[in-house]
């Protein structure tokens, strides 16, 4: 499987930089079969905080998907999703309850932070099946909150947001 952000290196952008890898970093693993995408997000975080109404204001992981790869602004159609899963197991799609019962997730702690597993059916992506060579739009973000209240920082992989504009997403090439 190939991940290609197609974007400039964002490490020097102070708005998308965490203090250090211990404070916030992630290993992302992706697998697929004809009917599902499987994501594992292994997040390293030295201080986990869950105290806000908005999931993205606390320690959480975001996954932006453009299933039809139409690169449009998010409209809620065309397989566009922004899944946010928080450390305590609460989850949302574009800020609202996840309506597709086939989208599943689990969260567990580890010695260095937490791990999130997320399963997304191809029906949620606006496609009938997944095939080798297929390209999906994708972006990932870590939200970090160390002191309560609003998040302190966010690290986004390919663009500036997993929410509003899929045109800047990277590509997930199924192999």
CSV table of N, CA and C in Angstrom, one decimal:
chain,number,residue,atom,x,y,z
A,1,UNK,N,0.8,-1.2,0.0
A,1,UNK,CA,0.0,0.0,0.0
A,1,UNK,C,0.9,1.2,0.0
A,2,UNK,N,0.5,2.2,-0.7
A,2,UNK,CA,1.3,3.4,-0.9
A,2,UNK,C,0.5,4.6,-0.3
A,3,UNK,N,1.2,5.4,0.5
A,3,UNK,CA,0.7,6.7,1.0
A,3,UNK,C,1.5,7.8,0.4
A,4,UNK,N,0.9,8.7,-0.2
A,4,UNK,CA,1.6,9.8,-0.8
A,4,UNK,C,0.8,11.1,-0.5
A,5,UNK,N,1.4,11.9,0.4
A,5,UNK,CA,0.7,13.2,0.8
A,5,UNK,C,0.6,14.2,-0.4
A,6,UNK,N,1.6,14.1,-1.3
A,6,UNK,CA,1.6,15.0,-2.4
A,6,UNK,C,1.7,16.5,-2.0
A,7,UNK,N,2.2,16.7,-0.8
A,7,UNK,CA,2.3,18.1,-0.3
A,7,UNK,C,3.7,18.4,0.2
A,8,UNK,N,3.9,19.7,0.4
A,8,UNK,CA,5.2,20.1,0.9
A,8,UNK,C,5.4,19.6,2.4
A,9,UNK,N,6.6,19.5,2.8
A,9,UNK,CA,6.9,19.1,4.1
A,9,UNK,C,6.4,20.2,5.1
A,10,UNK,N,5.6,19.7,6.0
A,10,UNK,CA,4.9,20.7,7.0
A,10,UNK,C,5.6,20.7,8.3
A,11,UNK,N,6.7,20.1,8.5
A,11,UNK,CA,7.4,20.1,9.8
A,11,UNK,C,7.8,21.4,10.3
A,12,UNK,N,8.0,22.4,9.4
A,12,UNK,CA,8.4,23.7,9.8
A,12,UNK,C,7.3,24.7,10.1
A,13,UNK,N,6.1,24.2,9.9
A,13,UNK,CA,4.9,25.0,10.1
A,13,UNK,C,4.5,25.0,11.6
A,14,UNK,N,4.7,26.2,12.3
A,14,UNK,CA,4.5,26.2,13.7
A,14,UNK,C,3.0,25.8,14.1
A,15,UNK,N,2.1,26.0,13.2
A,15,UNK,CA,0.7,25.7,13.6
A,15,UNK,C,0.4,24.2,13.5
A,16,UNK,N,1.3,23.4,13.0
A,16,UNK,CA,1.1,22.0,12.8
A,16,UNK,C,2.3,21.2,13.4
A,17,UNK,N,2.8,21.7,14.5
A,17,UNK,CA,4.0,21.1,15.1
A,17,UNK,C,3.7,20.8,16.6
A,18,UNK,N,4.0,19.6,17.0
A,18,UNK,CA,3.8,19.2,18.4
A,18,UNK,C,5.2,19.4,19.1
A,19,UNK,N,5.2,19.5,20.4
A,19,UNK,CA,6.4,19.8,21.2
A,19,UNK,C,7.5,18.8,20.9
A,20,UNK,N,7.2,17.5,20.9
A,20,UNK,CA,8.2,16.5,20.6
A,20,UNK,C,7.4,15.2,20.3
A,21,UNK,N,8.1,14.1,19.8
A,21,UNK,CA,7.4,12.9,19.5
A,21,UNK,C,6.8,12.2,20.7
A,22,UNK,N,7.3,12.4,21.9
A,22,UNK,CA,6.7,11.8,23.0
A,22,UNK,C,5.3,12.5,23.3
A,23,UNK,N,5.2,13.8,23.1
A,23,UNK,CA,4.0,14.5,23.3
A,23,UNK,C,2.9,14.2,22.3
A,24,UNK,N,3.3,13.8,21.1
A,24,UNK,CA,2.3,13.5,20.1
A,24,UNK,C,2.9,13.1,18.8
A,25,UNK,N,2.7,11.8,18.6
A,25,UNK,CA,3.1,11.2,17.3
A,25,UNK,C,2.3,10.0,17.0
A,26,UNK,N,2.3,9.5,15.8
A,26,UNK,CA,1.4,8.3,15.6
A,26,UNK,C,2.0,7.5,14.5
A,27,UNK,N,1.8,6.2,14.6
A,27,UNK,CA,2.1,5.2,13.6
A,27,UNK,C,0.7,4.8,13.0
A,28,UNK,N,0.6,4.9,11.7
A,28,UNK,CA,-0.7,4.6,11.0
A,28,UNK,C,-0.5,3.4,10.2
A,29,UNK,N,-1.4,2.4,10.4
A,29,UNK,CA,-1.4,1.2,9.6
A,29,UNK,C,-2.7,1.1,8.8
A,30,UNK,N,-2.7,0.7,7.6
A,30,UNK,CA,-3.9,0.6,6.8
A,30,UNK,C,-3.8,-0.8,6.1
A,31,UNK,N,-5.0,-1.5,6.1
A,31,UNK,CA,-5.2,-2.7,5.3
A,31,UNK,C,-6.5,-2.6,4.6
A,32,UNK,N,-6.8,-3.5,3.7
A,32,UNK,CA,-8.0,-3.4,3.0
A,32,UNK,C,-8.4,-4.8,2.4
A,33,UNK,N,-9.7,-5.0,2.2
A,33,UNK,CA,-10.2,-6.1,1.4
A,33,UNK,C,-11.2,-5.6,0.5
A,34,UNK,N,-11.9,-6.4,-0.2
A,34,UNK,CA,-12.9,-5.9,-1.2
A,34,UNK,C,-14.0,-5.1,-0.6
A,35,UNK,N,-14.3,-5.2,0.7
A,35,UNK,CA,-15.4,-4.5,1.3
A,35,UNK,C,-15.1,-3.6,2.4
A,36,UNK,N,-13.9,-3.5,2.9
A,36,UNK,CA,-13.6,-2.7,4.0
A,36,UNK,C,-12.2,-2.1,4.0
A,37,UNK,N,-12.0,-0.9,4.6
A,37,UNK,CA,-10.7,-0.4,4.9
A,37,UNK,C,-10.5,-0.6,6.4
A,38,UNK,N,-9.3,-0.9,6.8
A,38,UNK,CA,-9.0,-1.2,8.2
A,38,UNK,C,-7.8,-0.2,8.6
A,39,UNK,N,-8.1,0.6,9.6
A,39,UNK,CA,-7.0,1.5,10.1
A,39,UNK,C,-6.7,1.2,11.5
A,40,UNK,N,-5.4,1.3,11.8
A,40,UNK,CA,-4.9,1.3,13.2
A,40,UNK,C,-4.0,2.5,13.4
A,41,UNK,N,-4.4,3.3,14.4
A,41,UNK,CA,-3.7,4.5,14.7
A,41,UNK,C,-3.0,4.3,16.1
A,42,UNK,N,-1.7,4.2,16.2
A,42,UNK,CA,-1.0,4.0,17.4
A,42,UNK,C,-0.4,5.3,17.8
A,43,UNK,N,-1.0,6.0,18.8
A,43,UNK,CA,-0.7,7.3,19.2
A,43,UNK,C,0.1,7.4,20.4
A,44,UNK,N,1.2,8.1,20.3
A,44,UNK,CA,2.1,8.3,21.4
A,44,UNK,C,1.8,9.7,22.0
A,45,UNK,N,1.4,9.7,23.3
A,45,UNK,CA,1.0,10.9,24.0
A,45,UNK,C,1.3,10.8,25.4
A,46,UNK,N,2.1,11.7,25.9
A,46,UNK,CA,2.6,11.7,27.3
A,46,UNK,C,1.5,12.1,28.3
A,47,UNK,N,0.5,12.8,27.9
A,47,UNK,CA,-0.6,13.2,28.9
A,47,UNK,C,-1.9,13.2,28.1
A,48,UNK,N,-2.8,12.3,28.5
A,48,UNK,CA,-4.1,12.2,27.8
A,48,UNK,C,-5.1,12.9,28.6
A,49,UNK,N,-5.9,13.8,27.9
A,49,UNK,CA,-6.9,14.6,28.5
A,49,UNK,C,-8.2,14.5,27.7
A,50,UNK,N,-9.3,14.3,28.4
A,50,UNK,CA,-10.6,14.2,27.8
A,50,UNK,C,-11.6,15.0,28.7
A,51,UNK,N,-11.9,16.2,28.3
A,51,UNK,CA,-12.8,17.0,29.1
A,51,UNK,C,-13.7,18.0,28.3
A,52,UNK,N,-13.7,17.9,27.0
A,52,UNK,CA,-14.4,18.9,26.2
A,52,UNK,C,-15.6,18.2,25.6
A,53,UNK,N,-16.6,19.0,25.3
A,53,UNK,CA,-17.8,18.6,24.5
A,53,UNK,C,-17.4,18.2,23.1
A,54,UNK,N,-16.6,19.0,22.5
A,54,UNK,CA,-16.1,18.8,21.1
A,54,UNK,C,-15.0,17.8,21.1
A,55,UNK,N,-15.2,16.7,20.4
A,55,UNK,CA,-14.2,15.6,20.4
A,55,UNK,C,-12.8,16.1,19.9
A,56,UNK,N,-12.7,17.0,19.0
A,56,UNK,CA,-11.5,17.4,18.4
A,56,UNK,C,-10.7,18.4,19.4
A,57,UNK,N,-11.3,18.8,20.5
A,57,UNK,CA,-10.6,19.6,21.4
A,57,UNK,C,-9.8,18.8,22.4
A,58,UNK,N,-9.9,17.5,22.4
A,58,UNK,CA,-9.2,16.6,23.3
A,58,UNK,C,-8.3,15.7,22.5
A,59,UNK,N,-7.6,14.8,23.3
A,59,UNK,CA,-6.8,13.8,22.6
A,59,UNK,C,-7.6,12.9,21.8
A,60,UNK,N,-7.4,13.0,20.5
A,60,UNK,CA,-8.2,12.2,19.5
A,60,UNK,C,-7.4,12.1,18.2
A,61,UNK,N,-8.0,11.3,17.4
A,61,UNK,CA,-7.4,11.1,16.0
A,61,UNK,C,-8.5,11.3,15.0
A,62,UNK,N,-8.1,12.0,13.9
A,62,UNK,CA,-9.1,12.3,12.8
A,62,UNK,C,-8.6,11.6,11.6
A,63,UNK,N,-9.6,11.1,10.8
A,63,UNK,CA,-9.4,10.5,9.5
A,63,UNK,C,-10.3,11.1,8.5
A,64,UNK,N,-9.7,11.8,7.6
A,64,UNK,CA,-10.5,12.4,6.5
A,64,UNK,C,-10.5,11.5,5.3
A,65,UNK,N,-11.6,11.2,4.7
A,65,UNK,CA,-11.7,10.3,3.5
A,65,UNK,C,-12.5,10.9,2.4
A,66,UNK,N,-12.0,10.8,1.2
A,66,UNK,CA,-12.7,11.2,0.0
A,66,UNK,C,-12.8,9.9,-0.9
A,67,UNK,N,-13.9,9.2,-0.6
A,67,UNK,CA,-14.0,7.9,-1.2
A,67,UNK,C,-14.1,7.8,-2.7
A,68,UNK,N,-14.7,8.9,-3.3
A,68,UNK,CA,-14.8,8.9,-4.8
A,68,UNK,C,-13.6,9.7,-5.4
A,69,UNK,N,-12.8,10.3,-4.5
A,69,UNK,CA,-11.7,11.1,-4.9
A,69,UNK,C,-12.1,12.2,-5.9
A,70,UNK,N,-13.2,12.9,-5.6
A,70,UNK,CA,-13.6,14.0,-6.4
A,70,UNK,C,-13.0,15.3,-6.0
A,71,UNK,N,-12.3,15.3,-4.8
A,71,UNK,CA,-11.5,16.5,-4.4
A,71,UNK,C,-12.3,17.7,-4.2
A,72,UNK,N,-13.6,17.6,-3.8
A,72,UNK,CA,-14.5,18.7,-3.6
A,72,UNK,C,-14.5,19.1,-2.1
A,73,UNK,N,-15.0,20.3,-1.9
A,73,UNK,CA,-15.3,20.7,-0.5
A,73,UNK,C,-16.3,19.7,0.1
A,74,UNK,N,-16.2,19.4,1.4
A,74,UNK,CA,-17.1,18.4,2.0
A,74,UNK,C,-18.5,18.8,1.9
A,75,UNK,N,-19.3,17.9,1.4
A,75,UNK,CA,-20.7,18.2,1.3
A,75,UNK,C,-21.6,17.2,2.0
A,76,UNK,N,-20.9,16.1,2.5
A,76,UNK,CA,-21.6,15.0,3.1
A,76,UNK,C,-22.0,14.0,2.1
A,77,UNK,N,-21.7,14.2,0.8
A,77,UNK,CA,-22.0,13.2,-0.2
A,77,UNK,C,-20.7,12.7,-0.9
A,78,UNK,N,-20.8,11.8,-1.8
A,78,UNK,CA,-19.6,11.3,-2.5
A,78,UNK,C,-18.6,10.6,-1.7
A,79,UNK,N,-19.0,10.0,-0.6
A,79,UNK,CA,-18.0,9.2,0.2
A,79,UNK,C,-17.1,10.1,1.0
A,80,UNK,N,-17.5,11.4,1.2
A,80,UNK,CA,-16.7,12.3,2.1
A,80,UNK,C,-17.0,12.0,3.5
A,81,UNK,N,-16.0,11.8,4.3
A,81,UNK,CA,-16.1,11.6,5.8
A,81,UNK,C,-15.0,12.2,6.5
A,82,UNK,N,-15.3,12.6,7.7
A,82,UNK,CA,-14.2,13.0,8.7
A,82,UNK,C,-14.6,12.3,10.0
A,83,UNK,N,-13.9,11.2,10.2
A,83,UNK,CA,-14.1,10.4,11.4
A,83,UNK,C,-13.2,10.9,12.5
A,84,UNK,N,-13.7,11.2,13.6
A,84,UNK,CA,-12.9,11.6,14.8
A,84,UNK,C,-13.2,10.6,15.9
A,85,UNK,N,-12.2,10.0,16.4
A,85,UNK,CA,-12.3,9.1,17.5
A,85,UNK,C,-11.5,9.6,18.7
A,86,UNK,N,-12.1,9.8,19.8
A,86,UNK,CA,-11.4,10.3,21.0
A,86,UNK,C,-11.0,9.2,21.8
A,87,UNK,N,-10.0,9.5,22.7
A,87,UNK,CA,-9.4,8.5,23.6
A,87,UNK,C,-10.4,7.7,24.4
A,88,UNK,N,-11.5,8.4,24.8
A,88,UNK,CA,-12.5,7.7,25.6
A,88,UNK,C,-13.5,6.8,24.8
A,89,UNK,N,-13.3,6.7,23.5
A,89,UNK,CA,-14.1,5.9,22.7
A,89,UNK,C,-15.3,6.6,22.0
A,90,UNK,N,-15.5,7.9,22.4
A,90,UNK,CA,-16.6,8.6,21.6
A,90,UNK,C,-16.1,8.9,20.2
A,91,UNK,N,-17.0,8.9,19.3
A,91,UNK,CA,-16.7,9.0,17.9
A,91,UNK,C,-17.7,9.9,17.1
A,92,UNK,N,-17.3,10.5,16.0
A,92,UNK,CA,-18.2,11.3,15.2
A,92,UNK,C,-17.8,11.3,13.8
A,93,UNK,N,-18.7,11.6,12.9
A,93,UNK,CA,-18.4,11.8,11.5
A,93,UNK,C,-18.9,13.2,11.1
A,94,UNK,N,-17.9,14.1,10.8
A,94,UNK,CA,-18.1,15.5,10.5
A,94,UNK,C,-18.8,16.2,11.7
A,95,UNK,N,-18.5,15.7,12.9
A,95,UNK,CA,-19.0,16.4,14.1
A,95,UNK,C,-20.3,15.8,14.6
A,96,UNK,N,-20.9,14.9,13.9
A,96,UNK,CA,-22.2,14.3,14.3
A,96,UNK,C,-22.1,12.8,14.5
A,97,UNK,N,-23.1,12.2,15.1
A,97,UNK,CA,-23.1,10.8,15.4
A,97,UNK,C,-22.9,10.0,14.1
A,98,UNK,N,-22.1,9.0,14.2
A,98,UNK,CA,-21.8,8.1,13.1
A,98,UNK,C,-23.1,7.3,12.8
A,99,UNK,N,-23.7,7.5,11.6
A,99,UNK,CA,-25.0,6.8,11.3
A,99,UNK,C,-24.9,5.5,10.7
A,100,UNK,N,-23.7,5.2,10.1
A,100,UNK,CA,-23.6,3.9,9.4
A,100,UNK,C,-23.2,2.8,10.5
A,101,UNK,N,-24.0,1.8,10.7
A,101,UNK,CA,-23.7,0.8,11.8
A,101,UNK,C,-22.6,-0.1,11.4
A,102,UNK,N,-22.1,0.0,10.2
A,102,UNK,CA,-21.0,-0.9,9.8
A,102,UNK,C,-19.6,-0.2,10.0
A,103,UNK,N,-19.6,1.1,10.4
A,103,UNK,CA,-18.4,1.7,10.8
A,103,UNK,C,-18.2,1.4,12.2
A,104,UNK,N,-17.0,0.7,12.5
A,104,UNK,CA,-16.8,0.3,13.9
A,104,UNK,C,-15.4,0.8,14.3
A,105,UNK,N,-15.3,0.9,15.6
A,105,UNK,CA,-14.0,1.4,16.2
A,105,UNK,C,-13.8,0.8,17.6
A,106,UNK,N,-12.6,0.8,18.0
A,106,UNK,CA,-12.2,0.4,19.4
A,106,UNK,C,-11.0,1.2,19.8
A,107,UNK,N,-10.9,1.5,21.1
A,107,UNK,CA,-9.8,2.2,21.6
A,107,UNK,C,-9.2,1.5,22.8
A,108,UNK,N,-7.9,1.5,23.0
A,108,UNK,CA,-7.3,0.9,24.2
A,108,UNK,C,-6.0,1.7,24.5
A,109,UNK,N,-5.7,1.6,25.7
A,109,UNK,CA,-4.5,2.3,26.1
A,109,UNK,C,-3.3,1.4,26.0
A,110,UNK,N,-2.1,2.0,25.9
A,110,UNK,CA,-0.8,1.3,25.9
A,110,UNK,C,0.1,2.0,26.8
A,111,UNK,N,1.3,1.6,26.9
A,111,UNK,CA,2.3,2.2,27.8
A,111,UNK,C,2.7,3.6,27.4
A,112,UNK,N,2.5,4.0,26.2
A,112,UNK,CA,2.9,5.3,25.7
A,112,UNK,C,1.8,6.2,25.2
A,113,UNK,N,0.6,5.8,25.4
A,113,UNK,CA,-0.6,6.6,24.9
A,113,UNK,C,-1.8,5.7,24.6
A,114,UNK,N,-2.2,5.6,23.4
A,114,UNK,CA,-3.4,4.9,23.1
A,114,UNK,C,-3.4,4.4,21.6
A,115,UNK,N,-4.3,3.4,21.4
A,115,UNK,CA,-4.4,2.9,20.0
A,115,UNK,C,-5.9,2.9,19.6
A,116,UNK,N,-6.1,3.3,18.4
A,116,UNK,CA,-7.5,3.3,17.8
A,116,UNK,C,-7.5,2.4,16.6
A,117,UNK,N,-8.5,1.6,16.6
A,117,UNK,CA,-8.8,0.8,15.4
A,117,UNK,C,-10.1,1.2,14.8
A,118,UNK,N,-10.1,1.4,13.5
A,118,UNK,CA,-11.3,1.9,12.8
A,118,UNK,C,-11.6,1.0,11.5
A,119,UNK,N,-12.8,0.6,11.4
A,119,UNK,CA,-13.2,-0.2,10.2
A,119,UNK,C,-14.2,0.6,9.4
A,120,UNK,N,-13.9,0.9,8.1
A,120,UNK,CA,-14.9,1.6,7.3
A,120,UNK,C,-15.3,0.8,6.1
A,121,UNK,N,-16.6,0.5,6.0
A,121,UNK,CA,-17.0,-0.3,4.8
A,121,UNK,C,-17.0,0.5,3.5
A,122,UNK,N,-16.8,-0.2,2.4
A,122,UNK,CA,-16.8,0.5,1.1
A,122,UNK,C,-18.1,1.2,0.8
A,123,UNK,N,-19.2,0.8,1.4
A,123,UNK,CA,-20.5,1.4,1.2
A,123,UNK,C,-20.5,2.9,1.7
A,124,UNK,N,-19.7,3.1,2.8
A,124,UNK,CA,-19.5,4.5,3.3
A,124,UNK,C,-18.7,5.4,2.4
A,125,UNK,N,-18.0,4.8,1.5
A,125,UNK,CA,-17.1,5.5,0.6
A,125,UNK,C,-17.7,5.9,-0.7
A,126,UNK,N,-18.9,5.4,-0.9
A,126,UNK,CA,-19.6,5.7,-2.2
A,126,UNK,C,-19.1,4.8,-3.3
A,127,UNK,N,-18.5,3.7,-3.0
A,127,UNK,CA,-18.1,2.7,-4.0
A,127,UNK,C,-18.7,1.3,-3.6
A,128,UNK,N,-18.8,0.4,-4.6
A,128,UNK,CA,-19.4,-0.9,-4.4
A,128,UNK,C,-18.4,-1.9,-3.9
A,129,UNK,N,-17.1,-1.7,-4.3
A,129,UNK,CA,-16.0,-2.6,-3.8
A,129,UNK,C,-14.7,-1.9,-4.0
A,130,UNK,N,-13.7,-2.3,-3.2
A,130,UNK,CA,-12.4,-1.8,-3.3
A,130,UNK,C,-11.6,-2.8,-4.1
A,131,UNK,N,-10.7,-2.2,-5.0
A,131,UNK,CA,-9.9,-3.0,-5.9
A,131,UNK,C,-8.4,-2.5,-5.9
A,132,UNK,N,-7.5,-3.4,-6.2
A,132,UNK,CA,-6.1,-3.0,-6.3
A,132,UNK,C,-5.9,-1.9,-7.4
A,133,UNK,N,-5.1,-0.9,-7.0
A,133,UNK,CA,-4.9,0.2,-7.9
A,133,UNK,C,-5.8,1.4,-7.7
A,134,UNK,N,-6.9,1.1,-6.9
A,134,UNK,CA,-7.9,2.2,-6.6
A,134,UNK,C,-7.2,3.2,-5.7
A,135,UNK,N,-7.5,4.5,-6.0
A,135,UNK,CA,-7.0,5.6,-5.2
A,135,UNK,C,-8.1,6.3,-4.5
A,136,UNK,N,-7.9,6.5,-3.2
A,136,UNK,CA,-8.8,7.3,-2.3
A,136,UNK,C,-8.1,8.5,-1.8
A,137,UNK,N,-8.8,9.6,-1.6
A,137,UNK,CA,-8.3,10.7,-0.9
A,137,UNK,C,-8.3,10.5,0.6
A,138,UNK,N,-7.2,10.8,1.3
A,138,UNK,CA,-7.1,10.6,2.7
A,138,UNK,C,-6.2,11.6,3.4
A,139,UNK,N,-6.6,11.9,4.6
A,139,UNK,CA,-5.8,12.7,5.5
A,139,UNK,C,-5.9,12.3,6.9
A,140,UNK,N,-4.9,12.5,7.7
A,140,UNK,CA,-4.9,12.1,9.1
A,140,UNK,C,-4.5,13.3,10.0
A,141,UNK,N,-5.0,13.3,11.2
A,141,UNK,CA,-4.6,14.3,12.2
A,141,UNK,C,-4.6,13.8,13.6
A,142,UNK,N,-3.7,14.3,14.4
A,142,UNK,CA,-3.6,14.0,15.8
A,142,UNK,C,-4.0,15.3,16.5
A,143,UNK,N,-5.0,15.2,17.4
A,143,UNK,CA,-5.3,16.4,18.3
A,143,UNK,C,-4.7,16.1,19.7
A,144,UNK,N,-4.0,17.1,20.2
A,144,UNK,CA,-3.4,16.9,21.5
A,144,UNK,C,-3.8,18.0,22.5
A,145,UNK,N,-4.3,17.6,23.7
A,145,UNK,CA,-4.7,18.5,24.7
A,145,UNK,C,-4.0,18.0,26.0
A,146,UNK,N,-3.1,18.8,26.5
A,146,UNK,CA,-2.4,18.4,27.7
A,146,UNK,C,-2.9,19.0,29.0
A,147,UNK,N,-3.7,20.1,28.9
A,147,UNK,CA,-4.0,20.9,30.1
A,147,UNK,C,-5.5,21.2,30.3
A,148,UNK,N,-6.4,20.5,29.5
A,148,UNK,CA,-7.8,20.7,29.6
A,148,UNK,C,-8.2,21.9,28.7
A,149,UNK,N,-9.5,22.0,28.6
A,149,UNK,CA,-10.0,23.1,27.7
A,149,UNK,C,-9.8,22.7,26.3
A,150,UNK,N,-9.5,23.7,25.5
A,150,UNK,CA,-9.3,23.4,24.0
A,150,UNK,C,-8.0,22.7,23.7
A,151,UNK,N,-7.9,22.1,22.6
A,151,UNK,CA,-6.7,21.4,22.2
A,151,UNK,C,-5.5,22.4,22.2
A,152,UNK,N,-4.3,21.9,22.5
A,152,UNK,CA,-3.1,22.7,22.5
A,152,UNK,C,-2.4,22.7,21.1
A,153,UNK,N,-2.6,21.6,20.4
A,153,UNK,CA,-1.9,21.5,19.1
A,153,UNK,C,-2.6,20.4,18.3
A,154,UNK,N,-2.3,20.5,17.0
A,154,UNK,CA,-2.8,19.5,16.0
A,154,UNK,C,-1.7,19.3,15.0
A,155,UNK,N,-1.5,18.0,14.7
A,155,UNK,CA,-0.6,17.6,13.6
A,155,UNK,C,-1.4,17.0,12.5
A,156,UNK,N,-1.3,17.5,11.3
A,156,UNK,CA,-2.1,17.0,10.2
A,156,UNK,C,-1.1,16.5,9.1
A,157,UNK,N,-1.4,15.4,8.5
A,157,UNK,CA,-0.4,14.7,7.6
A,157,UNK,C,-0.3,15.4,6.3
A,158,UNK,N,-1.4,15.6,5.5
A,158,UNK,CA,-1.2,16.1,4.2
A,158,UNK,C,-1.7,17.5,3.9
A,159,UNK,N,-2.7,18.0,4.7
A,159,UNK,CA,-3.3,19.3,4.4
A,159,UNK,C,-3.3,20.1,5.7
A,160,UNK,N,-4.2,21.0,5.7
A,160,UNK,CA,-4.4,21.8,6.9
A,160,UNK,C,-5.6,21.4,7.7
A,161,UNK,N,-6.4,20.5,7.2
A,161,UNK,CA,-7.7,20.1,7.9
A,161,UNK,C,-8.2,18.8,7.3
A,162,UNK,N,-8.7,17.9,8.1
A,162,UNK,CA,-9.4,16.7,7.7
A,162,UNK,C,-10.9,16.9,7.4
A,163,UNK,N,-11.3,18.2,7.6
A,163,UNK,CA,-12.8,18.4,7.7
A,163,UNK,C,-13.4,19.1,6.4
A,164,UNK,N,-12.8,20.1,5.9
A,164,UNK,CA,-13.6,21.0,5.0
A,164,UNK,C,-13.2,20.9,3.5
A,165,UNK,N,-12.1,20.4,3.2
A,165,UNK,CA,-11.7,20.5,1.8
A,165,UNK,C,-10.8,19.3,1.4
A,166,UNK,N,-11.4,18.4,0.7
A,166,UNK,CA,-10.7,17.2,0.3
A,166,UNK,C,-9.7,17.4,-0.9
A,167,UNK,N,-9.7,18.6,-1.5
A,167,UNK,CA,-8.8,18.8,-2.6
A,167,UNK,C,-7.3,18.8,-2.2
A,168,UNK,N,-7.0,19.0,-0.9
A,168,UNK,CA,-5.6,19.0,-0.4
A,168,UNK,C,-5.3,17.7,0.3
A,169,UNK,N,-6.1,16.7,0.2
A,169,UNK,CA,-5.8,15.4,0.9
A,169,UNK,C,-4.7,14.7,0.1
A,170,UNK,N,-4.0,13.8,0.8
A,170,UNK,CA,-3.1,12.9,0.2
A,170,UNK,C,-3.8,11.8,-0.5
A,171,UNK,N,-3.1,10.8,-1.1
A,171,UNK,CA,-3.7,9.7,-1.8
A,171,UNK,C,-3.3,8.4,-1.0
A,172,UNK,N,-4.3,7.6,-1.0
A,172,UNK,CA,-4.2,6.2,-0.5
A,172,UNK,C,-4.3,5.3,-1.7
A,173,UNK,N,-3.3,4.6,-2.1
A,173,UNK,CA,-3.3,3.8,-3.3
A,173,UNK,C,-3.4,2.3,-2.8
A,174,UNK,N,-4.5,1.6,-3.1
A,174,UNK,CA,-4.6,0.3,-2.7
A,174,UNK,C,-3.8,-0.7,-3.5
A,175,UNK,N,-2.9,-1.5,-2.9
A,175,UNK,CA,-2.1,-2.4,-3.5
A,175,UNK,C,-2.2,-3.8,-2.9
